[in-house]
JSON list of C-alpha atoms in Angstrom, two decimals:
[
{"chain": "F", "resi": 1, "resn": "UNK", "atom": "CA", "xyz": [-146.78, -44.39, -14.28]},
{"chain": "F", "resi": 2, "resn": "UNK", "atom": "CA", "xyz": [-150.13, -42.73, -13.36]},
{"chain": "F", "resi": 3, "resn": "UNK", "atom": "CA", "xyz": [-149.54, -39.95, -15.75]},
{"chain": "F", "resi": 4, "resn": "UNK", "atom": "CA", "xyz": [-148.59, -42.54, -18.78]},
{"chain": "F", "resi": 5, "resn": "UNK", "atom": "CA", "xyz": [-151.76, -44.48, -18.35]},
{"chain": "F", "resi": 6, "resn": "UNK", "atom": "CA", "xyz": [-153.55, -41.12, -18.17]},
{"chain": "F", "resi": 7, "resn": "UNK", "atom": "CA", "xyz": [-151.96, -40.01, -21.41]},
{"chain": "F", "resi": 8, "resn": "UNK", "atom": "CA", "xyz": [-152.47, -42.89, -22.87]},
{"chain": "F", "resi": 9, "resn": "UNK", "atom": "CA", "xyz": [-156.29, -43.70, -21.89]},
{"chain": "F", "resi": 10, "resn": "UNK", "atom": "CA", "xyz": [-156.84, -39.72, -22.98]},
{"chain": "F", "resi": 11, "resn": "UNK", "atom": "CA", "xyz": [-155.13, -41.02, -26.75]},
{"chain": "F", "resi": 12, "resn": "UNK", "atom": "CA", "xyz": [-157.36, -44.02, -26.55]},
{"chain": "F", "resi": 13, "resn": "UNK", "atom": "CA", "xyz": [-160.54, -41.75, -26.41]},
{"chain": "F", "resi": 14, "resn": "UNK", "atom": "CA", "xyz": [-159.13, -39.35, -28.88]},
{"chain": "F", "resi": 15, "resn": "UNK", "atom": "CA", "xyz": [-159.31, -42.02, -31.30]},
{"chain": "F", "resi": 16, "resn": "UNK", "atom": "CA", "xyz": [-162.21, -43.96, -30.16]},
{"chain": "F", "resi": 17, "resn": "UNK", "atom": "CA", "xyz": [-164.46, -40.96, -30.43]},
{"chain": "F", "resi": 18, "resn": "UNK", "atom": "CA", "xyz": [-163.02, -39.17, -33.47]},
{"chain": "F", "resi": 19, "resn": "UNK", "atom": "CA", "xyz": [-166.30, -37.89, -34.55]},
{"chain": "F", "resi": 20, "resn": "UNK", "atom": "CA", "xyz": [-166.48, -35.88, -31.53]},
{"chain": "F", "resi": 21, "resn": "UNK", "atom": "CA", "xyz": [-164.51, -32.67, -31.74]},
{"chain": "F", "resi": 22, "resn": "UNK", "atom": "CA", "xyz": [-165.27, -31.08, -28.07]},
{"chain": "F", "resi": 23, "resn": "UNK", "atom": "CA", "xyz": [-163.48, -32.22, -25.51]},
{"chain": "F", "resi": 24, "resn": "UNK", "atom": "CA", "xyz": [-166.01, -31.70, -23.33]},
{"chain": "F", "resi": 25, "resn": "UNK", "atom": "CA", "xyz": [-168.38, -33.65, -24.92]},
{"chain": "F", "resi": 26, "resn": "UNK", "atom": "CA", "xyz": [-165.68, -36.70, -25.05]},
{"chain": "F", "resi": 27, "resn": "UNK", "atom": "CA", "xyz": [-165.50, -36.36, -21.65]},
{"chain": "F", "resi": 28, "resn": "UNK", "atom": "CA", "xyz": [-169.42, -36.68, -21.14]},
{"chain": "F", "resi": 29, "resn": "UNK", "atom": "CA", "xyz": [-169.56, -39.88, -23.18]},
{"chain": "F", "resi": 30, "resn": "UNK", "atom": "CA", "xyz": [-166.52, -41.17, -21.75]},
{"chain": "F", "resi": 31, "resn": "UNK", "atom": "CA", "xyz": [-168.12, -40.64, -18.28]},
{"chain": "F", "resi": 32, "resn": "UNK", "atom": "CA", "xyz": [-171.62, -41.86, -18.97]},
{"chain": "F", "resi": 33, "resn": "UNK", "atom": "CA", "xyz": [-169.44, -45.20, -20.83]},
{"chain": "F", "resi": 34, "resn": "UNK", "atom": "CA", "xyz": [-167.19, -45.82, -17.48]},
{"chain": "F", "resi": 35, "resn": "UNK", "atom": "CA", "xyz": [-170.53, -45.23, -15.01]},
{"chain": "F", "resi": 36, "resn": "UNK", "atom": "CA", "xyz": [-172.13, -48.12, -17.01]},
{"chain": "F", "resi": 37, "resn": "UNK", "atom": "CA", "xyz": [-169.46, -49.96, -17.03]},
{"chain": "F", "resi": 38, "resn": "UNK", "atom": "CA", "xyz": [-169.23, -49.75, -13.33]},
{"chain": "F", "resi": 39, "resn": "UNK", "atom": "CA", "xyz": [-172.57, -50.30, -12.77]},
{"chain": "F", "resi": 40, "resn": "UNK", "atom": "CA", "xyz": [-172.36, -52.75, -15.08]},
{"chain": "F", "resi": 41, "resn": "UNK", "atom": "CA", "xyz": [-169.46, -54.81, -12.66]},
{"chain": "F", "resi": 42, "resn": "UNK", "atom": "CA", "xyz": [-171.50, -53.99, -9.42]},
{"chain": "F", "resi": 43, "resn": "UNK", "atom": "CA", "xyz": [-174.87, -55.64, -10.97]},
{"chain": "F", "resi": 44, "resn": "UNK", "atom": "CA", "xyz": [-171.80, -58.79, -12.45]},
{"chain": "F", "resi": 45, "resn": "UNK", "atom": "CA", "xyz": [-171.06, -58.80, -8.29]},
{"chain": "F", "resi": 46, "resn": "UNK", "atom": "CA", "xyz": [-174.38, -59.27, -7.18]},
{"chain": "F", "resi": 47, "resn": "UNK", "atom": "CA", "xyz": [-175.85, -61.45, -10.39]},
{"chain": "F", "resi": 48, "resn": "UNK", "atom": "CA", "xyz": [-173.33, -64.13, -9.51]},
{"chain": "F", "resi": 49, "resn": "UNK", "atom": "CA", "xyz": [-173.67, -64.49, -5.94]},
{"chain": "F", "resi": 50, "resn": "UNK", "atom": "CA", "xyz": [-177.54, -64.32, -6.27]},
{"chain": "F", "resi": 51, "resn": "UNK", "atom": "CA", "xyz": [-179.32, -65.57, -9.35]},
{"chain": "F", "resi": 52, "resn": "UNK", "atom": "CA", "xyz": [-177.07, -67.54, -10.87]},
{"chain": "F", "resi": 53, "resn": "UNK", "atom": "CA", "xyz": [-174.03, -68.72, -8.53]},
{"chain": "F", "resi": 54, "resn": "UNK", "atom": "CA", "xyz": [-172.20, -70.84, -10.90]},
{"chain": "F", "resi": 55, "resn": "UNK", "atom": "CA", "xyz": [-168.37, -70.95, -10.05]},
{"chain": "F", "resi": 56, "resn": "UNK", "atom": "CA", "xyz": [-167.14, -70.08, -13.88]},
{"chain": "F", "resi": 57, "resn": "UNK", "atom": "CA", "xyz": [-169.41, -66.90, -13.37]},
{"chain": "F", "resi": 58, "resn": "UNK", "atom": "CA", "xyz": [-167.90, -65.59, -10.17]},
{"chain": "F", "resi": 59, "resn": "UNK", "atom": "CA", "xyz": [-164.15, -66.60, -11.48]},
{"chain": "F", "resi": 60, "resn": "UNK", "atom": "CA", "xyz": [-164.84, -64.61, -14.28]},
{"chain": "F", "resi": 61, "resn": "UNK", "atom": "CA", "xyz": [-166.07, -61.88, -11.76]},
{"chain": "F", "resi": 62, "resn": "UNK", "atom": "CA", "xyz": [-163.30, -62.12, -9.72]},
{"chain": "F", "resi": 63, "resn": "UNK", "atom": "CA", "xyz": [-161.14, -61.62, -12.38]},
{"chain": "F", "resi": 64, "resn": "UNK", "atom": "CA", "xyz": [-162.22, -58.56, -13.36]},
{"chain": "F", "resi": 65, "resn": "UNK", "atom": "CA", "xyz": [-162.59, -56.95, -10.33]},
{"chain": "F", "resi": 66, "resn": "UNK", "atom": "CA", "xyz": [-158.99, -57.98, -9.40]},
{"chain": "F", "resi": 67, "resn": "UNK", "atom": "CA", "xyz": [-158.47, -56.18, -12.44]},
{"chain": "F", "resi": 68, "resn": "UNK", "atom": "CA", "xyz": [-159.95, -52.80, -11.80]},
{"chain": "F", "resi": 69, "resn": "UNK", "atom": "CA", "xyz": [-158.51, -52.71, -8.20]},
{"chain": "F", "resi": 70, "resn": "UNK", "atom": "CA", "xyz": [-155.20, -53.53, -9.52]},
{"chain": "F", "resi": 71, "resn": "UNK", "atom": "CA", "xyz": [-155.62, -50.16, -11.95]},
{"chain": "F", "resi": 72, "resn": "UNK", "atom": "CA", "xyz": [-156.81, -48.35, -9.02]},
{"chain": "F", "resi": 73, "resn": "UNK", "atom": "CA", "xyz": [-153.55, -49.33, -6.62]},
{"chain": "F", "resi": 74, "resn": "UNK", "atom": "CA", "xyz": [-151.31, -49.15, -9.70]},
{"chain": "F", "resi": 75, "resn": "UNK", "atom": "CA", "xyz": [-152.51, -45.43, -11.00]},
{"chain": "F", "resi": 76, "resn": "UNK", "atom": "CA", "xyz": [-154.15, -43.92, -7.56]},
{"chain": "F", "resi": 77, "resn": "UNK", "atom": "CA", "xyz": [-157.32, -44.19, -8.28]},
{"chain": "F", "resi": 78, "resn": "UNK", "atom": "CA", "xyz": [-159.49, -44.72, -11.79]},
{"chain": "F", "resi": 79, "resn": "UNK", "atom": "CA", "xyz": [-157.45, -43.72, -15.04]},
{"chain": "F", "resi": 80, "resn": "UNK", "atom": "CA", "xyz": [-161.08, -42.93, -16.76]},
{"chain": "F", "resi": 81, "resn": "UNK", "atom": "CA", "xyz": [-161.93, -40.95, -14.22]},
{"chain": "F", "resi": 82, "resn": "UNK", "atom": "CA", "xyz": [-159.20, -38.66, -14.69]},
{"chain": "F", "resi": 83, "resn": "UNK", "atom": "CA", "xyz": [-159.39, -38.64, -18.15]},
{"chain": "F", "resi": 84, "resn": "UNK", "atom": "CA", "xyz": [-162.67, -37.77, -17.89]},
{"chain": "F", "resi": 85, "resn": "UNK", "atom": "CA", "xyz": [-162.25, -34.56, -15.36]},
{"chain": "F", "resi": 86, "resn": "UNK", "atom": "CA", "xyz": [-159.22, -33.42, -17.55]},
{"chain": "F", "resi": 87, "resn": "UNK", "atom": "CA", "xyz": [-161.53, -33.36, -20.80]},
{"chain": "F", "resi": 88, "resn": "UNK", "atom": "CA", "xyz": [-164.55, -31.94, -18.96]},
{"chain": "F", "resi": 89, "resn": "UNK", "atom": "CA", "xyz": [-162.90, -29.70, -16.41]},
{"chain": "F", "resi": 90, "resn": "UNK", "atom": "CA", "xyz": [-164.54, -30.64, -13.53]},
{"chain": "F", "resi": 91, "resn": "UNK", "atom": "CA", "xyz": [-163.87, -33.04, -10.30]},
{"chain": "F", "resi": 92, "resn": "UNK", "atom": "CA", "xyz": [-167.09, -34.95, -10.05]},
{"chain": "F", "resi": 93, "resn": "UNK", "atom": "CA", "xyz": [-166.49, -38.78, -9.83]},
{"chain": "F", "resi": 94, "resn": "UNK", "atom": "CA", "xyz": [-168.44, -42.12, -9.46]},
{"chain": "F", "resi": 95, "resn": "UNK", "atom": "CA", "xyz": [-167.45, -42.06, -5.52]},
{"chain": "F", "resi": 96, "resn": "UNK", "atom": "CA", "xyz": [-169.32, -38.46, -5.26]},
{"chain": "F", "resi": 97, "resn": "UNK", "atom": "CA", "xyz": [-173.12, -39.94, -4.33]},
{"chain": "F", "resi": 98, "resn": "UNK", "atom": "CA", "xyz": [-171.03, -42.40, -1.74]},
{"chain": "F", "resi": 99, "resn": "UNK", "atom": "CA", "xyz": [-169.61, -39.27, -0.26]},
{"chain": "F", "resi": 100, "resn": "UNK", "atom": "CA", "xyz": [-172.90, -36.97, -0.58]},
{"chain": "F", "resi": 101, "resn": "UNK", "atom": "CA", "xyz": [-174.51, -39.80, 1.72]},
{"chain": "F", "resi": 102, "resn": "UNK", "atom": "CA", "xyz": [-172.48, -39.32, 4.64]},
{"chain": "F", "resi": 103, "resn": "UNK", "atom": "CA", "xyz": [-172.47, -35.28, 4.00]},
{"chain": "F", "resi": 104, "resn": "UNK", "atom": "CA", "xyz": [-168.49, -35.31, 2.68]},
{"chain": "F", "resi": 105, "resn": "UNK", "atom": "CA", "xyz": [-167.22, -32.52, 0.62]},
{"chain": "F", "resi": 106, "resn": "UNK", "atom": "CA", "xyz": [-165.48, -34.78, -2.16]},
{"chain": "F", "resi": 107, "resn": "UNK", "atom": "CA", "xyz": [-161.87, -33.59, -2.22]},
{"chain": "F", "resi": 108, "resn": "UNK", "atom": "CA", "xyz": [-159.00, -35.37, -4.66]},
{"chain": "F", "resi": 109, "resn": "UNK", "atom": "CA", "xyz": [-157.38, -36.85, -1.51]},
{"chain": "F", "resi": 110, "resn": "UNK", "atom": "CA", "xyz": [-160.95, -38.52, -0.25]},
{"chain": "F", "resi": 111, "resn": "UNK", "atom": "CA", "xyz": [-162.10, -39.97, -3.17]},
{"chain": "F", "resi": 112, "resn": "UNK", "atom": "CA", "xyz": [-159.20, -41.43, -3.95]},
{"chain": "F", "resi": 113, "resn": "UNK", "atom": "CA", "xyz": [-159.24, -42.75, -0.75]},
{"chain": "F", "resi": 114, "resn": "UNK", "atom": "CA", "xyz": [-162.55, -44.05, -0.63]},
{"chain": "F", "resi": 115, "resn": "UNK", "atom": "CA", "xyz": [-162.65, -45.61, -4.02]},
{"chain": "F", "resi": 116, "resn": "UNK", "atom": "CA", "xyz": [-159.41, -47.40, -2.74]},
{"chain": "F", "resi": 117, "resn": "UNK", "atom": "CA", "xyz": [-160.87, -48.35, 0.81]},
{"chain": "F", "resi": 118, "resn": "UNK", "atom": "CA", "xyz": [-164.14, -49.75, -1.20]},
{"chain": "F", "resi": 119, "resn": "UNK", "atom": "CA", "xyz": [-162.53, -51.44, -4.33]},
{"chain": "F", "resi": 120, "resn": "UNK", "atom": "CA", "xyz": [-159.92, -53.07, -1.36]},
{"chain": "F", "resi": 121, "resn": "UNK", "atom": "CA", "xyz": [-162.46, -54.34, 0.62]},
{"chain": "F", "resi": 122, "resn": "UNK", "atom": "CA", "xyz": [-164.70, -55.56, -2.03]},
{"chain": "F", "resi": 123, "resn": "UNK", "atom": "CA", "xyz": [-162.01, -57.06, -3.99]},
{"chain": "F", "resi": 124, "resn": "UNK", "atom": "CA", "xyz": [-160.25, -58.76, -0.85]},
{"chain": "F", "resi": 125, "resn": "UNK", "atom": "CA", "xyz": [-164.11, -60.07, 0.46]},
{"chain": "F", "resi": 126, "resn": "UNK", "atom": "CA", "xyz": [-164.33, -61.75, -2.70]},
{"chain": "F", "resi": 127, "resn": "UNK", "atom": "CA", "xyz": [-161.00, -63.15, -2.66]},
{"chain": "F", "resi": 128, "resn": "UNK", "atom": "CA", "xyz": [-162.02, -64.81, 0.51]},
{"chain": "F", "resi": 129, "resn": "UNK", "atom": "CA", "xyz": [-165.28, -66.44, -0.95]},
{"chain": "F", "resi": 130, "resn": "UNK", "atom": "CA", "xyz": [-163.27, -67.70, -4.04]},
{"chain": "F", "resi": 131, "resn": "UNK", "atom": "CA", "xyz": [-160.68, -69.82, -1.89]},
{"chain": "F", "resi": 132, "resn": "UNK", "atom": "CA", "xyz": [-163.25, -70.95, 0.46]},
{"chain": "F", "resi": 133, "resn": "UNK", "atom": "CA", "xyz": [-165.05, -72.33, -2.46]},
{"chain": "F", "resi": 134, "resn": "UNK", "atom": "CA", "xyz": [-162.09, -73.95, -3.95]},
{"chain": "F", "resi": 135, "resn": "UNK", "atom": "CA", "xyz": [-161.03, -75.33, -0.64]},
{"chain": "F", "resi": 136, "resn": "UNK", "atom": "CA", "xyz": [-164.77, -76.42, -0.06]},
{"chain": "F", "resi": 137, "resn": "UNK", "atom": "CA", "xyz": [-164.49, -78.33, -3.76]},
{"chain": "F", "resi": 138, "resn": "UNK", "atom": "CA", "xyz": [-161.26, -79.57, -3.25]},
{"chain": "F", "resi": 139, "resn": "UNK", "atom": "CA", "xyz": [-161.15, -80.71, -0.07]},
{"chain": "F", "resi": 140, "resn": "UNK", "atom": "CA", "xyz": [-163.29, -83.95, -0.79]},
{"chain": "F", "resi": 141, "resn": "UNK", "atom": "CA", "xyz": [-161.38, -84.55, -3.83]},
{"chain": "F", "resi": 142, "resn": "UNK", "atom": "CA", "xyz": [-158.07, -84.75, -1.70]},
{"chain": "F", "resi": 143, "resn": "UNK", "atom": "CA", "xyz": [-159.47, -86.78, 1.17]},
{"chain": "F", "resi": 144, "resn": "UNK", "atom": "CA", "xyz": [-160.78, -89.04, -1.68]},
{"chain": "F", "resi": 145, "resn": "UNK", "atom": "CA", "xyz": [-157.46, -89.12, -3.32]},
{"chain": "F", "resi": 146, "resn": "UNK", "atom": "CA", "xyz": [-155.78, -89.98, 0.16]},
{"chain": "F", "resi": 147, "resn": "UNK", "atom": "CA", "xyz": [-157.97, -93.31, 0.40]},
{"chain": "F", "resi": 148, "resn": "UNK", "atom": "CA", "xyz": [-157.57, -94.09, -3.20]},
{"chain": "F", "resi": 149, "resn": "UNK", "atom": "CA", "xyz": [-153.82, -94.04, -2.57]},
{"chain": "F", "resi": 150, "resn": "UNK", "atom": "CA", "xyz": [-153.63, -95.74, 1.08]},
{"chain": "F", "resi": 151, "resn": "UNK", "atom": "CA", "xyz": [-155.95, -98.56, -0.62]},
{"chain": "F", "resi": 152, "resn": "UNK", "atom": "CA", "xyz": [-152.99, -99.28, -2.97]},
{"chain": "F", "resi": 153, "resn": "UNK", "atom": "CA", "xyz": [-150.40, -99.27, -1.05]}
]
């Protein structure tokens, strides 16, 4: 499955970027596209919680990172990262400068690891926030319900 999704994404760039003709290059805008893009979800993340917690916003958030950890369990690890190491021909990823912090050599087996440790426990934290915000919204709703009903009968 990993490999089709690989194949696939790599097709999808192919003919996304057809005006590019060096690999290499595709591989360069391809990564500078998926480190905005995950910079892009991290500031989502933090936007929602902080300047404007509305619940629609941090459903919507939730959502999509459900989505990219799902793609990370599913195909071990990022599909666009891979593409873009197989197009370049090189091994740097966006979980390098987490690695480089604590003085790790990235290897395959520990960024893939990492990213999955991080995207887990970010994913599963916010999980936790979005059902103890439902519950907190429900919960008077039900209670209210349960008089309404005891009332009539």
């Amino acid at each position: 499955m990993e490999a089709w999704a690989v194949e696939h994404w790599e097709w999808a760039v192919h003919k996304v970027i057809f005006w590019e003709t060096d690999d290499a290059q595709k591989g360069r805008i391809l990564r500078i596209v998926h480190y905005f893009l995950g910079y892009a979800l991290i500031f989502l993340v933090a936007f929602s919680h902080l300047v404007y917690p509305a619940f629609w916003l941090q459903t919507a958030t939730l959502f999509l990172v459900t989505c990219v950890w799902l793609q990370h369990v599913l195909f071990n690890g990022c599909v666009s990262s891979k593409v873009e190491q197989k197009l370049i021909g090189d091994t740097a990823s966006f979980i390098d400068p987490v690695l480089q912090l604590f003085k790790l050599q990235p290897s395959q087996e520990l960024t893939i690891f990492t990213l999955l440790l991080i995207s887990t426990m970010a994913t599963n934290i916010l999980w936790l926030e979005w059902v103890a915000r439902v519950h907190h919204k429900l919960f008077p709703m039900v209670s209210h319900l349960q008089v309404v009903l005891s009332k009539t009968e």
